[in-house]
Coordinates of N, CA, C and O in Angstrom, one line a residue:
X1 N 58.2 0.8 52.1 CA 59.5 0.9 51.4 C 60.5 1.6 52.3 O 60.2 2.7 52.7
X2 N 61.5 1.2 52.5 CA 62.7 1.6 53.7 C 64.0 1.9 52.5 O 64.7 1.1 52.0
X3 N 63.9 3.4 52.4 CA 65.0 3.4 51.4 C 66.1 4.1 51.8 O 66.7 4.8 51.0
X4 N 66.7 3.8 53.2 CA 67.8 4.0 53.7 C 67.7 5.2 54.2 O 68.4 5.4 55.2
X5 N 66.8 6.5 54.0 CA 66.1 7.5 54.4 C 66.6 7.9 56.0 O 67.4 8.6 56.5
X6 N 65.6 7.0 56.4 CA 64.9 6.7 57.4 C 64.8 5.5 58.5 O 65.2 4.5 57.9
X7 N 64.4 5.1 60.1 CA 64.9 3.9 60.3 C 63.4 3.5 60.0 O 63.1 2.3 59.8
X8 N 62.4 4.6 60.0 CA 61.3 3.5 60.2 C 60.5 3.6 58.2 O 60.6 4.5 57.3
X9 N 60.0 2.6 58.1 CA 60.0 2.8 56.0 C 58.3 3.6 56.1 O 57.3 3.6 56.8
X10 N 58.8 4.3 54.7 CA 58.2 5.2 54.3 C 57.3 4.4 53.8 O 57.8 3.4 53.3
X11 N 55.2 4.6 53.6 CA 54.5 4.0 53.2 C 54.6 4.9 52.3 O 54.6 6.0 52.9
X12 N 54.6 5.1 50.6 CA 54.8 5.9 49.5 C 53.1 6.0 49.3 O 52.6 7.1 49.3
X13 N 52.2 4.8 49.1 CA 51.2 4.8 48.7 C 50.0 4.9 49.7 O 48.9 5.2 49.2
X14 N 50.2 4.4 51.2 CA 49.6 4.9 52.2 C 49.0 5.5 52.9 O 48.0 5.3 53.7
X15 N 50.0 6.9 52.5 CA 49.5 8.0 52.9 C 49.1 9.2 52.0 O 49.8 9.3 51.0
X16 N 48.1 10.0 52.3 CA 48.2 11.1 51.6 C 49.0 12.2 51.1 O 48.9 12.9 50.0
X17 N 50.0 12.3 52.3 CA 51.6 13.1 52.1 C 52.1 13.1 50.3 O 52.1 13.9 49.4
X18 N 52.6 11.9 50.4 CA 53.1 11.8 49.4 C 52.5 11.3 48.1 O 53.3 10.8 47.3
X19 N 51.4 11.3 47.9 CA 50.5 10.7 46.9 C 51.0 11.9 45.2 O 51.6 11.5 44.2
X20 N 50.6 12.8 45.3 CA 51.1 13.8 44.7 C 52.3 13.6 44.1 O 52.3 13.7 42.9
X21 N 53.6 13.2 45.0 CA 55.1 13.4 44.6 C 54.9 12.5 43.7 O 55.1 12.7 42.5
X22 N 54.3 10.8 44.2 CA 54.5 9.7 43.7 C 53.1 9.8 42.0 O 53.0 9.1 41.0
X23 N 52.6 10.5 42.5 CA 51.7 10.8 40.8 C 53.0 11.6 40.0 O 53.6 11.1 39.0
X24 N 53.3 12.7 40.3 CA 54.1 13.6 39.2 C 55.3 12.6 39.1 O 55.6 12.5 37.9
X25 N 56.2 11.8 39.9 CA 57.1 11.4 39.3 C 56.4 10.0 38.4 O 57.3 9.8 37.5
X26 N 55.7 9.3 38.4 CA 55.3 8.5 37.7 C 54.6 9.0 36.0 O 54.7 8.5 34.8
X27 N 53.9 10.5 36.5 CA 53.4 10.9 35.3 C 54.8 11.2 34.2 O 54.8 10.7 33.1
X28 N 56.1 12.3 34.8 CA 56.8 12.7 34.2 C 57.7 11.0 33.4 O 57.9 10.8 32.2
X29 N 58.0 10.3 34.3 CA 58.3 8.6 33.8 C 57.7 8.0 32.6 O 58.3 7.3 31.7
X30 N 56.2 8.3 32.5 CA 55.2 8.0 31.4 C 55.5 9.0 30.2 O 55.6 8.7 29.0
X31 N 55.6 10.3 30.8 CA 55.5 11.2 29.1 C 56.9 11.1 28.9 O 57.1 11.0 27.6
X32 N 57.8 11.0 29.4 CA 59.3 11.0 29.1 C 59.2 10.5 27.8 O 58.8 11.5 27.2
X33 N 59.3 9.6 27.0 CA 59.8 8.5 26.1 C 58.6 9.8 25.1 O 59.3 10.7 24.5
X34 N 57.7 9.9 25.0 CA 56.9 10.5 24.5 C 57.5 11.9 24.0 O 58.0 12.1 22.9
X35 N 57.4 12.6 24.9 CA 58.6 13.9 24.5 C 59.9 14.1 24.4 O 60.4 15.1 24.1
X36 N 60.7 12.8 24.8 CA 61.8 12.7 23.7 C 61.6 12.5 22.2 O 62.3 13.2 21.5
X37 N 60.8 11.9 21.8 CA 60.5 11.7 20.5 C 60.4 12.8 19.2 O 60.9 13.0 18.1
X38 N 59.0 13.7 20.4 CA 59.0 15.2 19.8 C 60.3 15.9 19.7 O 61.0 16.2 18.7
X39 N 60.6 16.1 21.0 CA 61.6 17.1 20.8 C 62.7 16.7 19.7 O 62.9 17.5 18.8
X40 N 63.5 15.5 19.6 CA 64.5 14.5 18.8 C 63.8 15.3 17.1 O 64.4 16.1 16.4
X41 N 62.8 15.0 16.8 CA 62.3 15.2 15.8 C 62.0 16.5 15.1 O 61.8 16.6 13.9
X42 N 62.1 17.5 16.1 CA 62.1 18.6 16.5 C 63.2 19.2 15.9 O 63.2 20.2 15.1
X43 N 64.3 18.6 16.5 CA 65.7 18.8 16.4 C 66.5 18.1 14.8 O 67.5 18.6 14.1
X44 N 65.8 17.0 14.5 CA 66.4 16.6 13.0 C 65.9 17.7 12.1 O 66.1 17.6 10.9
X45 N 65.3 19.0 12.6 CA 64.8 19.6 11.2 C 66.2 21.0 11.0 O 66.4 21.2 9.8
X46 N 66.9 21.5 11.8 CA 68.1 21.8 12.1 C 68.7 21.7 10.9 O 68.6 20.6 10.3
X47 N 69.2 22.4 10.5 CA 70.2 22.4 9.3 C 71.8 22.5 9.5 O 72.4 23.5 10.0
X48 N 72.4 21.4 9.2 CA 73.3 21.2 9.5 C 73.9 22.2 8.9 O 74.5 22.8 9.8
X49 N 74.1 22.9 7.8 CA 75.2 24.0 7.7 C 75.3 25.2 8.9 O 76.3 25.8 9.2
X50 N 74.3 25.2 9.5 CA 74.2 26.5 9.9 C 74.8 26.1 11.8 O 75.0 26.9 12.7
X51 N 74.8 25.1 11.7 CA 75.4 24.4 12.6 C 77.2 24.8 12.8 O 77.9 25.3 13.7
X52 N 77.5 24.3 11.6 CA 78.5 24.0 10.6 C 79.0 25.4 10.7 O 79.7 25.7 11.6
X53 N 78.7 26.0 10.1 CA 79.3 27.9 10.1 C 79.1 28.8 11.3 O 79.6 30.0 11.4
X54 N 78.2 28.0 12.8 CA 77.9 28.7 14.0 C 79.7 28.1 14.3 O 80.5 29.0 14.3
X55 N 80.0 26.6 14.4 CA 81.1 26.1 14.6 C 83.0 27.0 14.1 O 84.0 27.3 14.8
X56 N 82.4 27.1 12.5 CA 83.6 27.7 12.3 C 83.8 29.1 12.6 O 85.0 29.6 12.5
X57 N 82.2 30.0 13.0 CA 82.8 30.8 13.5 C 83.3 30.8 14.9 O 83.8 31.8 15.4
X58 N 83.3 30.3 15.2 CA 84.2 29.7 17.0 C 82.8 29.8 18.2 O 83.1 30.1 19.4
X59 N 81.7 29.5 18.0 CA 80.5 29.3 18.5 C 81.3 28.4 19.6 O 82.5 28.0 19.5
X60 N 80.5 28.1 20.6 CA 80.9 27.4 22.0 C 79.5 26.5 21.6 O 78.6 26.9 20.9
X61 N 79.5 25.5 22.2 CA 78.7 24.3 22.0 C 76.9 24.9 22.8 O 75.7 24.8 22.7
X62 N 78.0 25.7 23.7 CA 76.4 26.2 24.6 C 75.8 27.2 23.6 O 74.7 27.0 23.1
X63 N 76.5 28.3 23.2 CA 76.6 29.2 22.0 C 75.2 28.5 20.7 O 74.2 29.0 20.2
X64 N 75.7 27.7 20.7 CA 74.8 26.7 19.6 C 73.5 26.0 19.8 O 72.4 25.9 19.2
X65 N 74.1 25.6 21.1 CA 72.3 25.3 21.4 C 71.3 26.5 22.0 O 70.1 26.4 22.3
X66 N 72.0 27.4 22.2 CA 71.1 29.3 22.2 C 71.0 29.8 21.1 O 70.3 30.8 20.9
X67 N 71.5 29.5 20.4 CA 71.2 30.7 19.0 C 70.9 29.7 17.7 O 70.3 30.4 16.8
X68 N 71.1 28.8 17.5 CA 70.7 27.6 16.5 C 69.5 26.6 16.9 O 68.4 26.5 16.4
X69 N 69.9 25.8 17.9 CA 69.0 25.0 18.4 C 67.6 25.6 19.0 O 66.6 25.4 18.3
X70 N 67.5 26.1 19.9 CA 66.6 26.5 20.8 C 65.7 27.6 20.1 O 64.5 27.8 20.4
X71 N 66.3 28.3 18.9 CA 65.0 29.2 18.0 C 64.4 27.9 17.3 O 63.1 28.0 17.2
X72 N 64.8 26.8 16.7 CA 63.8 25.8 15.7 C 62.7 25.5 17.3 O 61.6 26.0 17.4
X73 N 63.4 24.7 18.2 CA 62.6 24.2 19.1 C 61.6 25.4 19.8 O 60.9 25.1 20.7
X74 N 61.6 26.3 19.4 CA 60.9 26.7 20.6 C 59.1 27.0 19.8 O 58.3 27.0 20.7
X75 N 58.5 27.2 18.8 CA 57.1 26.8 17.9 C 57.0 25.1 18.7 O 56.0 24.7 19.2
X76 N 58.2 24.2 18.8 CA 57.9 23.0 19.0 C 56.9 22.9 20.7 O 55.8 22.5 21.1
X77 N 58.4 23.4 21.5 CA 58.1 23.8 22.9 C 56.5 24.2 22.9 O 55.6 23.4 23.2
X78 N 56.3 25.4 22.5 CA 54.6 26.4 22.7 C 53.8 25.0 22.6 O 53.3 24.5 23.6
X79 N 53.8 24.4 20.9 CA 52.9 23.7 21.6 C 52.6 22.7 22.1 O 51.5 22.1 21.8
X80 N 53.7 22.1 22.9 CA 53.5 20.8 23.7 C 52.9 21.8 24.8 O 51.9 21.4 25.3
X81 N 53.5 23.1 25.4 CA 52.6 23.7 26.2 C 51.1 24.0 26.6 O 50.4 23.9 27.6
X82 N 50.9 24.4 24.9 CA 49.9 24.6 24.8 C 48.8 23.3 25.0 O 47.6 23.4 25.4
X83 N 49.5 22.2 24.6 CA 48.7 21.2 24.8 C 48.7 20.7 26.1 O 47.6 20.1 26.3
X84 N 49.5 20.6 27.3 CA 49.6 20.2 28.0 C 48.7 21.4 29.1 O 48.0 21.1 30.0
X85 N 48.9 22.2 28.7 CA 47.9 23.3 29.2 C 46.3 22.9 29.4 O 45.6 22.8 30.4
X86 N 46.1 22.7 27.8 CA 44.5 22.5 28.1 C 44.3 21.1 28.4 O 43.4 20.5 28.0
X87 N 45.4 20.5 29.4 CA 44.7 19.1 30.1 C 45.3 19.7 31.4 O 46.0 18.8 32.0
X88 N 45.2 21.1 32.2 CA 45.5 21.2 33.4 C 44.5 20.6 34.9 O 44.9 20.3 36.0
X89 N 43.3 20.6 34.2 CA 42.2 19.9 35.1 C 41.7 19.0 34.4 O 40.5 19.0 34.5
X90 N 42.2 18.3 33.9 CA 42.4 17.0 33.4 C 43.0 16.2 33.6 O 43.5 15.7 32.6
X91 N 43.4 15.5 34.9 CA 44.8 14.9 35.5 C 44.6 14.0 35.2 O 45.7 13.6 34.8
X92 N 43.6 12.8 35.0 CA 43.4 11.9 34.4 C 43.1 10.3 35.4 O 43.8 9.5 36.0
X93 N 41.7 10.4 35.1 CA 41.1 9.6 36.0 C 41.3 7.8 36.0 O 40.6 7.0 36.5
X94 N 41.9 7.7 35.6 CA 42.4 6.0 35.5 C 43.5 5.8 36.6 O 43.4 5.1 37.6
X95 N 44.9 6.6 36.2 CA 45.5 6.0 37.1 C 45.2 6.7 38.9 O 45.4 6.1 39.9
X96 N 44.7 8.2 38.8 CA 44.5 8.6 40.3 C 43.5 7.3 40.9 O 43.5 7.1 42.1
X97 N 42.6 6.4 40.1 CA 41.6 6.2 40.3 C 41.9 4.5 41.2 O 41.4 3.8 42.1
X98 N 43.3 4.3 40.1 CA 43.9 2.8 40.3 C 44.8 3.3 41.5 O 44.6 2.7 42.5
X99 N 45.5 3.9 41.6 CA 46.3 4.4 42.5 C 45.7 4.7 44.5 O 46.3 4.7 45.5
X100 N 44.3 5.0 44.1 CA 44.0 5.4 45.5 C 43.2 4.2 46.5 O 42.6 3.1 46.2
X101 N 43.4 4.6 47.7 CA 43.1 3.1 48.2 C 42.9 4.4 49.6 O 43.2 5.6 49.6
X102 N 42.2 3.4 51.0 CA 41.4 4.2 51.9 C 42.3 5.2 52.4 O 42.0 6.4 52.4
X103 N 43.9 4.4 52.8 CA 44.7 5.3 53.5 C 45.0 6.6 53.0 O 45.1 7.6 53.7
X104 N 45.2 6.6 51.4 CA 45.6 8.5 50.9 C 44.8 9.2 50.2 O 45.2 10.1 49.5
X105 N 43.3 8.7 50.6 CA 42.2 9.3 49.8 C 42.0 10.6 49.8 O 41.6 11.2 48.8
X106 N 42.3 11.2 51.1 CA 42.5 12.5 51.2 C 43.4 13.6 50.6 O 43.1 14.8 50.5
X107 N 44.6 12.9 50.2 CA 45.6 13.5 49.3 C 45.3 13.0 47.8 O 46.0 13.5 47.0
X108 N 44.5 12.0 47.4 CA 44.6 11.5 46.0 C 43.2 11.8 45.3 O 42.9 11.6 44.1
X109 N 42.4 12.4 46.1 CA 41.1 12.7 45.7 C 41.0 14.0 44.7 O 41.5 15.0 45.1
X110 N 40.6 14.0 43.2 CA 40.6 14.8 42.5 C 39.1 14.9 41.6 O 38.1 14.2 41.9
X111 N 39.2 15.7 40.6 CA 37.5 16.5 40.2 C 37.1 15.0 39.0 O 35.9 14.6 38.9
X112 N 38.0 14.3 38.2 CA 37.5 13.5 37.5 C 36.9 12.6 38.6 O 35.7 12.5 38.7
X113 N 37.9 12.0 39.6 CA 37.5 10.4 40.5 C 36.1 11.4 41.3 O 35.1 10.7 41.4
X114 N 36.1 12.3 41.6 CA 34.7 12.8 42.3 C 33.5 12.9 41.5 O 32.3 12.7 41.8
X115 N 34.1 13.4 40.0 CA 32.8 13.3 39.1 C 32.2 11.8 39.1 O 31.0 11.5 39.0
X116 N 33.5 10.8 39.2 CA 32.8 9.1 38.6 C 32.1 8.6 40.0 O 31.2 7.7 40.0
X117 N 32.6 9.2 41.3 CA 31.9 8.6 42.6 C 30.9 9.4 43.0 O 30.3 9.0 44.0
X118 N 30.6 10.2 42.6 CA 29.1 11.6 42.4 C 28.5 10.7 41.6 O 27.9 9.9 42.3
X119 N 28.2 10.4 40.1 CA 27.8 9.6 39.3 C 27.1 9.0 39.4 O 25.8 9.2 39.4
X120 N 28.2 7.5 39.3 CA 28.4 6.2 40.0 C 27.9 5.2 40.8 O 26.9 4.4 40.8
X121 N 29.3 5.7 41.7 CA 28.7 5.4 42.9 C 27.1 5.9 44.1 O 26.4 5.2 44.7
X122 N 27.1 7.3 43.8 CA 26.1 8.6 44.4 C 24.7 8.6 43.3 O 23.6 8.9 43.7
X123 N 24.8 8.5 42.6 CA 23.3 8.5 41.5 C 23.3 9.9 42.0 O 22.3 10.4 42.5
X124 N 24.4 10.6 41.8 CA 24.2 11.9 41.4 C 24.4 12.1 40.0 O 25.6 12.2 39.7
X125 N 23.4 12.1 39.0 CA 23.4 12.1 38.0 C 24.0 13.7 37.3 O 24.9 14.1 36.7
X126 N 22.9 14.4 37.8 CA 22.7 15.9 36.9 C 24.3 16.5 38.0 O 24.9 17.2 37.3
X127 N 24.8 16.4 39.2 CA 25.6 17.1 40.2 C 26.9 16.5 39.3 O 27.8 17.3 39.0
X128 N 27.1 15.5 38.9 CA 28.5 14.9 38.2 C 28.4 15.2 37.1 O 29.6 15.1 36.6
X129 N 27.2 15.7 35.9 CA 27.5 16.4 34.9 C 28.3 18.1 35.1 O 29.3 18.6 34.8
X130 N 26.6 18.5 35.9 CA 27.2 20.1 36.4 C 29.1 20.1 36.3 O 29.7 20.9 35.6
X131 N 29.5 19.2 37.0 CA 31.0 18.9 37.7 C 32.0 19.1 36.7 O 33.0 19.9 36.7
X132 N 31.6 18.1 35.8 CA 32.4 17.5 34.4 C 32.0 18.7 33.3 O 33.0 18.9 32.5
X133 N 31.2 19.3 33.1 CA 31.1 20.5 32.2 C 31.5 21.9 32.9 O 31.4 23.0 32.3
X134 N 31.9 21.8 34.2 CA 32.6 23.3 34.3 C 34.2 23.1 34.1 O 35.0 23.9 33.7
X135 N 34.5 21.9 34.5 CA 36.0 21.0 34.5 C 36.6 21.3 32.9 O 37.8 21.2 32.5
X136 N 35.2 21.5 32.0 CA 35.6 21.1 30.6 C 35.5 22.8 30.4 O 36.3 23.2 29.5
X137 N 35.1 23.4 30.8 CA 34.8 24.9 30.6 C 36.1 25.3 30.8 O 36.8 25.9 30.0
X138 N 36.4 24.9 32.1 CA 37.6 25.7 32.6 C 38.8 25.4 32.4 O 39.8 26.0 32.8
X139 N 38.8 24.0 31.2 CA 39.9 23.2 30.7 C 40.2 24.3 29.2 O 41.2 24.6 28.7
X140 N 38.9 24.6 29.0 CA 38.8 25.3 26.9 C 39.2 26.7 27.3 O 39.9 27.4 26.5
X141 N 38.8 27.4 28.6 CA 39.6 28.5 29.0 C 41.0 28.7 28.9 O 41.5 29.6 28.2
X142 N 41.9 27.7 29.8 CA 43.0 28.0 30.1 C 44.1 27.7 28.4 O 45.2 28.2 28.1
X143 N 43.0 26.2 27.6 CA 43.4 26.6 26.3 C 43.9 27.5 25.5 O 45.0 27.5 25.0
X144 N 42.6 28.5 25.5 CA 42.5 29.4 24.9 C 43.5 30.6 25.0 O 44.2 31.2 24.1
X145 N 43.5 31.0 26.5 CA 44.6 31.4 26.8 C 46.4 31.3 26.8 O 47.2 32.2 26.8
X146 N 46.4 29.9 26.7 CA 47.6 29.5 26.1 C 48.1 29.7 25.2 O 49.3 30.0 25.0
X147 N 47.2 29.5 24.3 CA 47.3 29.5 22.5 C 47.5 31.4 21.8 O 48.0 31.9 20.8
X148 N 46.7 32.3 23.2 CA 46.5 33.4 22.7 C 48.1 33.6 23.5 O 48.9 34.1 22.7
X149 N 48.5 33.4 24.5 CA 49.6 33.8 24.9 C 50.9 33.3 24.0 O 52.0 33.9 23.8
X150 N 50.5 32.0 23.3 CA 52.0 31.5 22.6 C 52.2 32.3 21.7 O 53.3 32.7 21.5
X151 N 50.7 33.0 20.7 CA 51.0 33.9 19.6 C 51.2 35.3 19.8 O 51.7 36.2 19.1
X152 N 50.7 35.1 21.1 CA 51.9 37.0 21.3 C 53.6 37.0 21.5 O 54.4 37.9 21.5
X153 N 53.8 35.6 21.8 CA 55.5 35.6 22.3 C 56.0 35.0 20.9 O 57.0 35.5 20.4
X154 N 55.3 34.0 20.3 CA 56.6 33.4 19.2 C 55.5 33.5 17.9 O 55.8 32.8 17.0
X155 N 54.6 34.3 17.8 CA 53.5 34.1 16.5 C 53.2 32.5 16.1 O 52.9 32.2 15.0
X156 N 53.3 31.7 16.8 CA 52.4 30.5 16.2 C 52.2 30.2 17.1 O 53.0 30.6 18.1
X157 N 51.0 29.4 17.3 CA 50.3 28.7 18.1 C 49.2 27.3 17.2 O 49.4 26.5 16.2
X158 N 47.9 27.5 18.3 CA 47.5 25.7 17.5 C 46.6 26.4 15.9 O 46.6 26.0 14.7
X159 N 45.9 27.5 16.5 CA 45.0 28.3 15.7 C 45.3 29.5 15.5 O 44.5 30.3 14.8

């Protein structure tokens, strides 16, 4: 792909360099539509008077989305955090899995596509469990921690 960059074109999928960039911008592309929905929804709960009287008191538009908007949304915010949290080693073995090919193996190699080629491919049976159950350990950890962190800053969380 030669995107004017450059004279000679950039292999995006090629190489290992950029395997990473081209995962997070495809992932943030996929949840987009998803967390507009939330947030949108988030936001219809807003009560228009209070809107309404931030306005006639001479509130500035920024004014309003700091002191009206942003206290409903933010219980919303924690926990899409919180949930996106406990899938931090969880990147998600389908598309790393569709996505990797010989040239950027080295940058696209992650703990799910290792647990399924340990497995799998390796008849490493009991080494790709070990794998997958510390992955899940360390996934219910960082949970936990989230959830305990959201209720010390805004008192709600998932539990």
């Amino acid at each position: 792909v030669n995107l004017g960059l450059t004279k000679e074109p950039l292999y995006l999928m090629g190489s290992g360099k950029y395997f990473r960039l081209m995962y997070i911008l495809s992932d943030i592309w996929k949840d987009s539509g998803w967390n507009a929905i939330i947030y949108f929804a988030a936001l219809s709960a807003i009560d228009k008077e209070q809107v309404e009287a931030a306005e006639v008191d001479g509130a500035s538009r920024m004014q309003i989305i700091l002191h009206v908007n942003l206290p409903v949304l933010v219980p919303t915010i924690m926990v899409m955090l919180i949930l996106k949290c406990g899938q931090v080693m969880n990147i998600g073995y389908e598309k790393v899995y569709l996505l990797q090919n010989d040239a950027n193996l080295l940058g696209s190699e992650v703990i799910s596509t290792f647990v399924y080629k340990m497995g799998i491919e390796s008849n490493e049976f009991s080494f790709s469990t070990a794998t997958g159950l510390l992955n899940s350990v360390i996934n219910a950890i960082v949970l936990v921690l989230a959830n305990t962190f959201s209720k010390r800053v805004t008192q709600s969380g998932l539990w």
